[in-house]
Tab-separated table of C-alpha atoms in Angstrom:
chain	number	residue	atom	x	y	z
W	1306	MET	CA	-18.004	50.413	-13.863
W	1307	TRP	CA	-14.354	50.521	-13.605
W	1308	LYS	CA	-13.944	50.462	-9.990
W	1309	LYS	CA	-16.200	47.578	-9.740
W	1310	ILE	CA	-14.013	45.370	-12.276
W	1311	ILE	CA	-10.489	46.388	-10.881
W	1312	MET	CA	-12.222	45.647	-7.212
W	1313	LYS	CA	-13.694	42.541	-7.985
W	1314	THR	CA	-10.018	41.664	-10.135
W	1315	THR	CA	-8.234	42.488	-6.498
W	1316	PHE	CA	-10.068	40.306	-4.619
W	1317	VAL	CA	-10.037	37.399	-7.303
W	1318	LEU	CA	-6.198	37.557	-7.145
W	1319	PHE	CA	-6.051	38.048	-3.192
W	1320	ALA	CA	-8.465	34.882	-3.484
W	1321	LEU	CA	-5.605	33.050	-5.575
W	1322	VAL	CA	-2.808	34.292	-3.855
W	1323	ILE	CA	-4.990	32.828	-0.306
W	1324	LEU	CA	-5.359	29.721	-1.869
W	1325	ILE	CA	-1.960	29.211	-3.186
W	1326	THR	CA	0.354	29.732	-0.467
W	1327	PRO	CA	1.893	27.492	1.288
W	1328	SER	CA	1.806	26.999	4.867
W	1329	SER	CA	4.772	25.799	5.551
W	1330	GLY	CA	8.162	24.170	3.652
W	1331	ILE	CA	9.465	25.973	0.573
W	1332	VAL	CA	6.859	24.718	-1.983
W	1333	TRP	CA	3.722	23.412	-3.038
W	1334	THR	CA	2.270	21.304	-5.706
W	1335	CYS	CA	1.367	22.711	-8.872
W	1336	LYS	CA	1.745	19.035	-10.849
W	1337	TYR	CA	1.005	19.497	-14.191
W	1338	GLU	CA	2.772	16.292	-15.302
W	1339	ASN	CA	3.403	12.982	-15.065
W	1340	PRO	CA	-0.443	11.350	-14.848
W	1341	PRO	CA	-1.648	9.215	-12.560
W	1342	TYR	CA	-2.063	6.346	-15.094
W	1343	GLY	CA	1.553	5.369	-15.744
W	1344	PRO	CA	2.897	5.919	-19.256
W	1345	ILE	CA	-0.098	6.441	-20.766
W	1346	GLU	CA	-1.876	9.330	-21.763
W	1347	ILE	CA	-5.760	9.554	-22.457
W	1348	LYS	CA	-6.743	11.267	-25.606
W	1349	TYR	CA	-10.497	10.664	-25.611
W	1350	GLU	CA	-12.875	9.360	-23.051
W	1351	ASN	CA	-16.162	8.501	-24.877
W	1352	PRO	CA	-19.047	10.694	-23.354
W	1353	ASN	CA	-21.694	8.130	-23.536
W	1354	PHE	CA	-19.732	5.971	-21.566
W	1355	PRO	CA	-17.938	7.334	-19.002
W	1356	ASP	CA	-18.300	4.906	-16.205
W	1357	LYS	CA	-16.845	1.949	-18.811
W	1358	GLY	CA	-13.185	0.693	-19.442
W	1359	ILE	CA	-11.771	3.691	-17.422
W	1360	ILE	CA	-8.323	3.151	-17.242
W	1361	TYR	CA	-6.804	3.132	-14.155
W	1362	ALA	CA	-3.505	2.309	-14.390
W	1363	LEU	CA	-0.144	1.234	-17.187
W	1364	THR	CA	2.405	-0.664	-15.415
W	1365	PRO	CA	5.412	-2.449	-17.425
W	1366	GLN	CA	6.734	-5.363	-15.865
W	1367	ARG	CA	9.521	-6.292	-15.291
W	1368	HIS	CA	10.916	-3.182	-16.174
W	1369	PRO	CA	9.989	0.722	-15.020
W	1370	ILE	CA	9.692	2.105	-18.147
W	1371	ILE	CA	7.895	1.086	-21.348
W	1372	VAL	CA	10.160	-1.602	-23.049
W	1373	PRO	CA	10.197	-3.127	-26.758
W	1374	GLY	CA	8.421	-5.926	-26.957
W	1375	GLU	CA	8.044	-5.857	-22.992
W	1376	LEU	CA	4.430	-7.336	-20.955
W	1377	GLN	CA	2.722	-4.144	-20.026
W	1378	LEU	CA	-0.203	-5.034	-17.473
W	1379	LEU	CA	-3.261	-1.980	-18.371
W	1380	GLN	CA	-5.726	-2.234	-15.423
W	1381	LEU	CA	-9.301	-1.577	-16.120
W	1382	LYS	CA	-12.068	-0.875	-14.006
W	1383	SER	CA	-15.881	-0.397	-15.371
W	1384	ASN	CA	-19.486	-0.582	-13.449
W	1385	VAL	CA	-20.618	-3.188	-15.719
W	1386	CYS	CA	-18.768	-7.064	-16.133
W	1387	GLU	CA	-17.701	-7.231	-19.434
W	1388	GLU	CA	-15.266	-8.411	-21.761
W	1389	VAL	CA	-13.096	-5.416	-22.800
W	1390	LYS	CA	-11.293	-5.513	-26.354
W	1391	LEU	CA	-7.979	-3.314	-26.749
W	1392	ILE	CA	-6.734	-2.568	-30.325
W	1393	ILE	CA	-2.884	-1.287	-30.634
W	1394	GLU	CA	-2.606	0.884	-33.782
W	1395	ASP	CA	0.312	2.884	-34.473
W	1396	THR	CA	-0.618	6.551	-35.923
W	1397	GLU	CA	-1.175	5.551	-39.518
W	1398	GLY	CA	-4.021	3.601	-38.018
W	1399	ASN	CA	-2.796	-0.096	-39.020
W	1400	LYS	CA	-3.806	-2.362	-36.242
W	1401	ILE	CA	-0.654	-4.133	-34.900
W	1402	ALA	CA	-2.644	-6.089	-32.039
W	1403	GLU	CA	-5.512	-7.214	-29.913
W	1404	TYR	CA	-6.294	-8.514	-27.035
W	1405	SER	CA	-9.830	-9.251	-25.524
W	1406	LYS	CA	-10.556	-9.910	-21.739
W	1407	LYS	CA	-13.278	-10.137	-19.106
W	1408	ALA	CA	-13.038	-8.360	-15.434
W	1409	ASP	CA	-10.632	-10.092	-13.023
W	1410	ILE	CA	-12.109	-8.731	-9.682
W	1411	PRO	CA	-14.393	-9.506	-7.988
W	1412	PHE	CA	-15.405	-12.268	-10.440
W	1413	LYS	CA	-13.090	-13.751	-11.971
W	1414	ASN	CA	-14.336	-14.388	-15.993
W	1415	CYS	CA	-17.309	-12.190	-14.587
W	1416	ASP	CA	-18.978	-15.111	-13.679
W	1417	ILE	CA	-21.012	-13.660	-10.950
W	1418	PRO	CA	-22.315	-16.581	-8.766
W	1419	ASN	CA	-25.954	-16.915	-8.910
W	1420	ASP	CA	-26.583	-15.905	-6.011
W	1421	ALA	CA	-25.374	-12.641	-6.316
W	1422	ASP	CA	-27.936	-10.346	-5.910
W	1423	GLN	CA	-28.809	-6.561	-7.551
W	1424	GLY	CA	-28.001	-5.013	-4.014
W	1425	MET	CA	-24.617	-6.680	-4.049
W	1426	ILE	CA	-23.723	-5.422	-7.947
W	1427	ASN	CA	-24.646	-2.017	-7.076
W	1428	ALA	CA	-22.562	-2.480	-4.576
W	1429	ILE	CA	-19.543	-3.277	-5.803
W	1430	LYS	CA	-21.006	-0.260	-8.217
W	1431	ARG	CA	-20.392	2.272	-5.401
W	1432	SER	CA	-16.884	1.063	-4.423
W	1433	LYS	CA	-14.348	-0.058	-7.233
W	1434	GLY	CA	-16.371	-1.470	-9.789
W	1435	PHE	CA	-15.182	-4.104	-11.137
W	1436	LEU	CA	-11.817	-4.474	-12.686
W	1437	THR	CA	-9.886	-5.862	-15.557
W	1438	TYR	CA	-6.271	-6.463	-15.827
W	1439	LEU	CA	-5.089	-6.820	-19.588
W	1440	PHE	CA	-1.702	-7.795	-20.060
W	1441	PHE	CA	-0.517	-6.914	-23.380
W	1442	LYS	CA	3.100	-6.771	-24.765
W	1443	ALA	CA	4.041	-3.773	-26.057
W	1444	PRO	CA	5.198	-3.263	-30.037
W	1445	THR	CA	8.552	-4.135	-30.830
W	1446	GLU	CA	9.107	-0.627	-32.947
W	1447	GLU	CA	9.694	2.662	-31.439
W	1448	GLY	CA	7.051	5.038	-31.935
W	1449	GLU	CA	3.812	6.048	-30.646
W	1450	TYR	CA	0.668	3.330	-30.667
W	1451	TYR	CA	-2.535	4.331	-29.697
W	1452	LEU	CA	-4.242	1.878	-27.438
W	1453	LYS	CA	-7.890	1.754	-28.310
W	1454	LEU	CA	-10.379	0.451	-25.868
W	1455	PHE	CA	-13.511	-0.947	-27.318
W	1456	ASP	CA	-17.070	-2.917	-25.245
W	1457	THR	CA	-18.512	-6.165	-26.781
W	1458	GLN	CA	-20.800	-3.887	-29.018
W	1459	ASN	CA	-18.262	-2.114	-30.179
W	1460	ASN	CA	-18.361	1.065	-28.921
W	1461	LEU	CA	-14.736	2.573	-28.606
W	1462	LEU	CA	-14.587	3.793	-25.062
W	1463	ARG	CA	-11.385	4.772	-24.345
W	1464	THR	CA	-8.419	6.149	-26.393
W	1465	GLY	CA	-4.747	6.407	-24.850
W	1466	VAL	CA	-1.336	6.857	-26.400
W	1467	ILE	CA	1.820	5.092	-25.600
W	1468	GLU	CA	5.242	6.221	-26.489
W	1469	VAL	CA	7.583	3.030	-27.181
W	1470	PRO	CA	11.165	4.199	-27.246
W	1471	SER	CA	13.945	2.963	-29.490
W	1472	LEU	CA	15.869	-0.830	-27.776
W	1473	ASP	CA	18.802	1.046	-28.795
W	1474	SER	CA	18.151	3.896	-26.457
W	1475	ILE	CA	19.920	4.237	-23.251
W	1476	ALA	CA	18.411	2.520	-20.573
W	1477	LYS	CA	17.206	5.059	-17.620
W	1478	VAL	CA	14.211	6.267	-15.252
W	1479	THR	CA	13.077	9.543	-15.028
W	1480	SER	CA	10.431	10.965	-12.870
W	1481	ARG	CA	10.042	14.565	-13.413
W	1482	GLU	CA	7.428	16.822	-11.314
W	1483	ALA	CA	6.744	20.781	-11.413
W	1484	TYR	CA	6.339	23.121	-8.229
W	1485	CYS	CA	5.529	26.501	-7.462
W	1486	ASN	CA	8.071	28.766	-5.266
W	1487	ASN	CA	6.831	31.619	-3.275
W	1488	SER	CA	5.057	32.834	-6.148
W	1489	PRO	CA	2.981	30.958	-9.128
W	1490	THR	CA	5.094	32.298	-11.475
W	1491	ASN	CA	8.140	30.941	-10.094
W	1492	PHE	CA	8.364	27.393	-10.813
W	1493	PHE	CA	10.866	24.948	-10.275
W	1494	THR	CA	10.993	21.393	-11.468
W	1495	ILE	CA	12.351	18.876	-9.187
W	1496	GLU	CA	13.789	15.957	-11.778
W	1497	LEU	CA	14.932	12.162	-10.578
W	1498	ILE	CA	17.343	10.488	-13.365
W	1499	ALA	CA	18.583	6.535	-12.482
W	1500	PRO	CA	20.122	3.792	-15.049
W	1501	HIS	CA	18.117	0.919	-15.550
W	1502	PRO	CA	19.003	-0.853	-13.829
W	1503	VAL	CA	21.111	0.860	-10.945
W	1504	ILE	CA	24.717	-1.224	-11.189
W	1505	VAL	CA	26.453	-2.037	-7.696
W	1506	LYS	CA	29.965	-2.945	-8.568
W	1507	ASP	CA	32.203	-4.365	-5.916
W	1508	ASP	CA	32.367	-1.811	-3.284
W	1509	SER	CA	30.902	1.091	-5.118
W	1510	ALA	CA	27.575	2.000	-4.887
W	1511	GLY	CA	25.065	3.011	-7.490
W	1512	GLU	CA	24.642	6.141	-8.525
W	1513	VAL	CA	20.732	7.804	-8.912
W	1514	GLN	CA	20.867	11.954	-9.760
W	1515	VAL	CA	18.594	14.838	-8.676
W	1516	THR	CA	18.099	18.090	-11.456
W	1517	ILE	CA	16.408	21.296	-10.632
W	1518	ARG	CA	15.567	23.612	-12.717
W	1519	GLU	CA	14.618	27.008	-11.461
W	1520	PRO	CA	15.449	30.451	-12.476
W	1521	SER	CA	17.560	31.343	-10.099
W	1522	THR	CA	20.474	28.920	-8.823
W	1523	SER	CA	21.190	30.132	-5.771
W	1524	GLU	CA	17.655	29.216	-4.730
W	1525	ILE	CA	18.291	25.639	-6.221
W	1526	GLU	CA	20.935	25.740	-3.380
W	1527	LYS	CA	18.434	26.534	-1.569
W	1528	ILE	CA	16.187	23.425	-1.826
W	1529	PHE	CA	19.039	20.759	-2.195
W	1530	GLU	CA	20.153	22.086	1.700
W	1531	ASN	CA	15.741	21.008	2.199
W	1532	ILE	CA	16.079	17.612	0.335
W	1533	THR	CA	16.879	13.675	1.515
W	1534	VAL	CA	16.304	11.004	-1.133
W	1535	SER	CA	15.756	7.400	0.159
W	1536	PHE	CA	15.295	4.203	-1.208
W	1537	THR	CA	12.290	1.441	-0.181
W	1538	THR	CA	11.583	-1.895	-1.284
W	1539	SER	CA	9.048	-4.141	-0.145
W	1540	GLU	CA	11.619	-6.093	2.341
W	1541	SER	CA	13.282	-2.862	4.657
W	1542	VAL	CA	11.919	0.602	5.349
W	1543	GLY	CA	14.176	2.838	3.704
W	1544	ILE	CA	17.693	3.993	3.503
W	1545	GLU	CA	18.715	7.660	3.422
W	1546	LEU	CA	21.325	8.165	0.542
W	1547	GLN	CA	24.103	9.810	0.774
W	1548	PRO	CA	24.881	12.986	-1.747
W	1549	LYS	CA	28.271	13.188	-3.272
W	1550	GLU	CA	30.584	15.484	-3.391
W	1551	GLY	CA	28.811	18.765	-5.344
W	1552	ILE	CA	26.973	19.851	-7.352
W	1553	THR	CA	26.858	20.416	-10.936
W	1554	CYS	CA	24.836	23.351	-12.429
W	1555	SER	CA	24.511	24.719	-15.919
W	1556	ASP	CA	22.464	27.796	-16.868
W	1557	ASP	CA	19.614	27.103	-14.688
W	1558	GLU	CA	19.734	23.864	-13.590
W	1559	CYS	CA	21.479	21.913	-11.014
W	1560	THR	CA	22.604	18.473	-10.405
W	1561	LYS	CA	23.410	16.368	-7.682
W	1562	THR	CA	24.788	12.803	-7.197
W	1563	TYR	CA	23.301	10.216	-4.424
W	1564	LEU	CA	24.881	7.146	-3.810
W	1565	LEU	CA	22.474	3.729	-3.806
W	1566	PRO	CA	24.175	0.765	-1.641
W	1567	SER	CA	22.457	-1.938	-2.043
W	1568	SER	CA	24.249	-6.068	-1.136
W	1569	ILE	CA	21.400	-7.714	-2.832
W	1570	SER	CA	19.480	-7.474	-6.093
W	1571	THR	CA	16.078	-5.658	-5.855
W	1572	SER	CA	12.738	-3.493	-7.546
W	1573	GLY	CA	12.164	-0.476	-4.666
W	1574	ILE	CA	10.831	3.002	-4.483
W	1575	LEU	CA	13.198	6.155	-4.342
W	1576	THR	CA	11.816	9.158	-3.271
W	1577	VAL	CA	12.455	13.101	-3.340
W	1578	TRP	CA	11.228	14.528	0.305
W	1579	GLU	CA	11.430	17.869	1.209
W	1580	ASP	CA	12.343	18.754	5.274
W	1581	LEU	CA	9.361	20.155	6.830
W	1582	GLY	CA	10.925	20.289	10.726
W	1583	ASN	CA	10.124	19.008	13.056
W	1584	GLY	CA	10.711	15.460	11.648
W	1585	GLY	CA	7.895	16.237	9.344
W	1586	ARG	CA	8.914	15.722	5.368
W	1587	SER	CA	6.506	15.557	2.371
W	1588	SER	CA	7.234	12.962	-1.088
W	1589	LEU	CA	8.526	15.964	-3.941
W	1590	ASN	CA	8.731	13.410	-6.657
W	1591	SER	CA	9.004	9.927	-6.655
W	1592	MET	CA	9.958	6.005	-8.794
W	1593	VAL	CA	10.670	2.709	-9.395
W	1594	VAL	CA	14.369	1.659	-9.987
W	1595	SER	CA	15.644	-1.699	-9.972
W	1596	VAL	CA	18.961	-2.569	-8.906
W	1597	VAL	CA	21.355	-5.478	-9.459
W	1598	ASP	CA	24.552	-6.682	-7.518
W	1599	ALA	CA	27.249	-7.319	-9.672
W	1600	ASN	CA	29.052	-9.124	-7.426
W	1601	THR	CA	26.430	-12.058	-7.164
W	1602	VAL	CA	27.247	-12.446	-11.169
W	1603	VAL	CA	30.751	-13.178	-10.618
W	1604	GLU	CA	29.791	-14.992	-7.079
W	1605	ILE	CA	27.616	-16.947	-9.584
W	1606	SER	CA	30.828	-17.520	-12.229
W	1607	ASN	CA	32.885	-18.805	-9.636
W	1608	LYS	CA	30.835	-21.550	-8.358
W	1609	LEU	CA	29.985	-22.439	-12.044
W	1610	ASP	CA	33.426	-22.458	-12.432
W	1611	ARG	CA	34.194	-24.760	-9.857
W	1612	LEU	CA	31.471	-27.354	-11.093
W	1613	TYR	CA	32.696	-27.495	-14.333
W	1614	ASN	CA	35.756	-28.614	-12.763
W	1615	THR	CA	34.425	-31.095	-10.556
W	1616	SER	CA	32.523	-32.625	-12.804
W	1617	GLU	CA	34.829	-32.660	-15.555
W	1618	GLU	CA	36.787	-35.027	-12.702
W	1619	LEU	CA	34.064	-36.265	-11.710
W	1620	GLU	CA	33.456	-37.565	-15.973
W	1621	ARG	CA	37.300	-38.717	-16.000
W	1622	ARG	CA	37.339	-40.641	-12.836
W	1623	TYR	CA	34.071	-42.578	-14.046
W	1624	SER	CA	35.434	-42.901	-18.113
W	1625	LYS	CA	38.668	-44.249	-16.638
W	1626	GLU	CA	37.352	-46.939	-14.259
W	1627	GLY	CA	35.166	-48.285	-17.498
W	1628	ILE	CA	31.776	-46.807	-15.344
W	1629	LYS	CA	30.505	-45.655	-19.246
W	1630	GLU	CA	27.159	-44.201	-17.537
W	1631	LYS	CA	27.980	-42.255	-15.145
W	1632	SER	CA	30.959	-40.534	-17.318
W	1633	GLU	CA	28.357	-39.444	-19.871
W	1634	LYS	CA	25.875	-37.995	-17.254
W	1635	TRP	CA	28.939	-36.445	-16.229
W	1636	GLY	CA	29.506	-35.369	-19.356
W	1637	GLU	CA	25.870	-33.829	-20.262
W	1638	ILE	CA	25.650	-31.730	-17.057
W	1639	LYS	CA	29.356	-30.546	-18.419
W	1640	GLU	CA	27.342	-29.526	-20.961
W	1641	GLU	CA	24.772	-27.831	-19.061
W	1642	LEU	CA	26.921	-25.593	-17.506
W	1643	VAL	CA	29.001	-24.180	-20.521
W	1644	LYS	CA	25.360	-22.837	-21.536
W	1645	ILE	CA	24.561	-21.475	-18.363
W	1646	LYS	CA	28.338	-19.949	-18.155
W	1647	GLU	CA	27.969	-18.294	-21.811
W	1648	GLY	CA	24.808	-16.712	-19.897
W	1649	ILE	CA	26.251	-15.236	-17.042
W	1650	THR	CA	28.968	-14.674	-19.410
W	1651	SER	CA	27.057	-11.983	-21.415
W	1652	ILE	CA	25.034	-10.767	-18.117
W	1653	LYS	CA	28.523	-9.931	-16.684
W	1654	LYS	CA	30.219	-8.192	-19.940
W	1655	ILE	CA	26.954	-6.508	-20.497
W	1656	LEU	CA	26.715	-5.094	-16.745
W	1657	ASP	CA	30.545	-4.199	-17.292
W	1658	LYS	CA	29.832	-1.534	-19.123
W	1659	GLN	CA	29.478	2.485	-18.676
W	1660	LYS	CA	25.777	2.698	-20.415
W	1661	LEU	CA	23.208	-0.201	-20.834
W	1662	THR	CA	20.872	0.292	-24.210
W	1663	LEU	CA	17.229	-1.180	-23.672
W	1664	ARG	CA	18.627	-3.999	-25.771
W	1665	ASP	CA	21.101	-4.279	-23.447
W	1666	VAL	CA	19.196	-4.812	-20.425
W	1667	LYS	CA	16.404	-7.204	-22.324
W	1668	GLU	CA	19.188	-9.762	-23.098
W	1669	VAL	CA	20.569	-9.078	-19.228
W	1670	VAL	CA	16.569	-10.559	-18.637
W	1671	ASN	CA	16.765	-12.975	-21.279
W	1672	ASN	CA	19.827	-14.385	-19.931
W	1673	ILE	CA	18.995	-14.463	-16.561
W	1674	ASP	CA	15.651	-16.375	-17.286
W	1675	ASN	CA	17.262	-18.801	-19.682
W	1676	CYS	CA	20.468	-19.418	-16.777
W	1677	LYS	CA	17.070	-20.540	-14.235
W	1678	GLU	CA	15.667	-22.712	-17.071
W	1679	ASN	CA	19.178	-24.411	-17.844
W	1680	LEU	CA	20.164	-24.897	-13.809
W	1681	ASN	CA	16.817	-26.334	-12.754
W	1682	ARG	CA	17.328	-29.408	-15.889
W	1683	LEU	CA	20.681	-29.272	-14.348
W	1684	SER	CA	19.486	-29.930	-10.478
W	1685	GLU	CA	17.231	-32.692	-12.119
W	1686	LYS	CA	20.139	-34.258	-13.652
W	1687	ILE	CA	22.978	-34.134	-10.796
W	1688	GLY	CA	19.982	-35.122	-8.475
W	1689	GLY	CA	19.125	-38.356	-10.297
W	1690	ILE	CA	23.110	-39.225	-10.504
W	1691	LEU	CA	24.367	-38.304	-6.948
N	1397	MET	CA	14.358	-90.576	-7.677
N	1398	ASN	CA	17.358	-89.355	-6.395
N	1399	ASN	CA	19.055	-88.799	-9.371
N	1400	LYS	CA	16.644	-85.864	-9.516
N	1401	VAL	CA	17.003	-84.914	-6.230
N	1402	VAL	CA	20.771	-84.344	-6.399
N	1403	VAL	CA	20.034	-82.345	-10.145
N	1404	LEU	CA	17.564	-79.923	-8.250
N	1405	PHE	CA	19.890	-79.475	-5.511
N	1406	ILE	CA	22.902	-78.460	-7.893
N	1407	VAL	CA	20.377	-76.164	-10.189
N	1408	VAL	CA	19.810	-74.410	-6.570
N	1409	VAL	CA	23.082	-74.479	-5.742
N	1410	ILE	CA	24.897	-73.144	-9.454
N	1411	ALA	CA	21.503	-70.027	-9.343
N	1412	ILE	CA	22.620	-68.830	-5.327
N	1413	ALA	CA	25.554	-68.884	-6.358
N	1414	ILE	CA	25.046	-66.767	-10.152
N	1415	PHE	CA	22.854	-64.710	-8.088
N	1416	ALA	CA	25.657	-64.086	-5.137
N	1417	THR	CA	28.189	-63.703	-7.668
N	1418	ALA	CA	25.463	-60.809	-9.188
N	1419	TYR	CA	25.030	-59.304	-5.916
N	1420	TYR	CA	28.606	-59.378	-4.829
N	1421	TYR	CA	29.620	-57.165	-8.355
N	1422	TYR	CA	26.464	-55.048	-8.023
N	1423	GLU	CA	27.910	-53.772	-4.309
N	1424	SER	CA	31.304	-53.821	-5.234
N	1425	ILE	CA	30.553	-51.322	-8.503
N	1426	LYS	CA	28.251	-49.161	-5.631
N	1427	LEU	CA	31.274	-48.863	-3.262
N	1428	ARG	CA	33.701	-48.310	-6.185
N	1429	GLU	CA	31.395	-45.390	-7.323
N	1430	LYS	CA	31.119	-44.368	-3.809
N	1431	LYS	CA	34.777	-44.133	-3.944
N	1432	LEU	CA	34.876	-42.201	-6.815
N	1433	GLU	CA	32.777	-39.507	-5.572
N	1434	SER	CA	33.599	-38.230	-2.056
N	1435	ASP	CA	31.138	-37.482	0.105
N	1436	ILE	CA	32.520	-33.669	-0.082
N	1437	GLU	CA	32.787	-33.172	-3.396
N	1438	ARG	CA	28.997	-34.239	-3.260
N	1439	LYS	CA	28.057	-31.964	-0.433
N	1440	GLN	CA	29.895	-28.791	-2.769
N	1441	ILE	CA	27.811	-29.473	-5.832
N	1442	ASN	CA	24.484	-29.437	-3.753
N	1443	GLU	CA	26.193	-26.219	-2.069
N	1444	ASP	CA	26.931	-24.423	-5.469
N	1445	ILE	CA	23.673	-25.618	-7.046
N	1446	GLU	CA	21.975	-23.881	-4.464
N	1447	PHE	CA	23.712	-20.916	-4.346
N	1448	ILE	CA	23.045	-20.110	-8.185
N	1449	LYS	CA	19.714	-20.871	-7.450
N	1450	GLU	CA	19.495	-18.305	-4.838
N	1451	ALA	CA	21.691	-15.832	-6.351
N	1452	LEU	CA	19.406	-16.659	-10.089
N	1453	GLU	CA	16.658	-15.910	-7.859
N	1454	ASN	CA	18.428	-12.925	-6.608
N	1455	LEU	CA	19.072	-10.863	-9.809
N	1456	SER	CA	15.133	-11.584	-10.993
N	1457	ASN	CA	14.011	-9.849	-8.059
N	1458	ALA	CA	15.482	-6.486	-9.980
N	1459	PHE	CA	12.777	-7.489	-12.374
N	1460	PRO	CA	9.990	-8.572	-10.770
N	1461	GLU	CA	6.931	-10.357	-12.747
N	1462	THR	CA	4.283	-8.864	-12.286
N	1463	ASN	CA	3.061	-5.589	-10.543
N	1464	LEU	CA	-0.777	-6.422	-9.684
N	1465	PRO	CA	-2.347	-4.015	-7.082
N	1466	SER	CA	-3.114	-5.770	-3.645
């Protein structure tokens, strides 16, 4: 009896070791963090409706992280084309907001064409199903919130949980992945940390960090030797980031800083790669980051100063010649320029800070939007008199 | 009859004179305005506006509006 048990256990253990031993490289995935949905954790799925209102992804808009009061995109898929209701509740069950949306794909607002037969509908169900893009605003107060999805008959389909950070928290993006190394008990985590946004100033590149946690720091150094970090945007194939000198270690973790240069403001994907040899590599961790070129803000500021001086000069000249109408118009243009200048000065001040809070980042984005609106108005005014 | 023709002639001459004076005055203002805004200034204003527009658009790219899957 005992002999049988021991033999069976040995066999199972042996099979497990075979299954999880990596064939090449130093790592293999034992991921237990970062669900594929984005920053949402699924808490409940109604077993009676396994194919309705499936949470496919949550994508924060304009930022790579959930920012209080900012737009979020919840992607849902379903085997039925119908309206889905989203109720946002706090942990005490108070309703914060309610949204409703009909599926968008393949038929906008579920307007199924008359010539669509059952065969077509079944083919849609078999492939991607009916997709719904539900935009909602994240609650403005810090805390944990439930996202509850209901169908048209008010059946609770799914519950997800999101964490809304405080506006005063430091704006940063992090992504952590866990891996096993040689033995299943020997876990290490690889964490990507970047400020939000990564700021590039003058000639100095932005900085992002990779932190590796593992019981043995000598192992960590070996892992660092074997990894590279890249940044890819929709416009570029990807640049390899150069590491800054030295690694900082404390207890069981070490951090290495990488330099992210950019001559433009953009959004892209930061990836940590494991070198597999023979030119091969595999992704260990990745995340979306925003990069802001602070030099652009300085250039805008200089151009605004020049425009202000020119409009002031033209206002003076017209006033002197007694051409009141044009003098007044250049005066109005000057006022508009002051508004834009105030917005740009505020952005510049914020970007000069060492660490930005989420409130700062929101202000930067709001100021960019306002400056764009004011500039369009100004452009129309100038076009009317030039 | 002759008097009427003379009056009509005078009226027409005065009208032409008024029109010519107004036109001359209008053209001279335009000319003066043109002198007040040089071509270089106008070009520079347009270039600066275009530059700021593009730069603001560039800054916005760091915070993309929507991220719908393709």
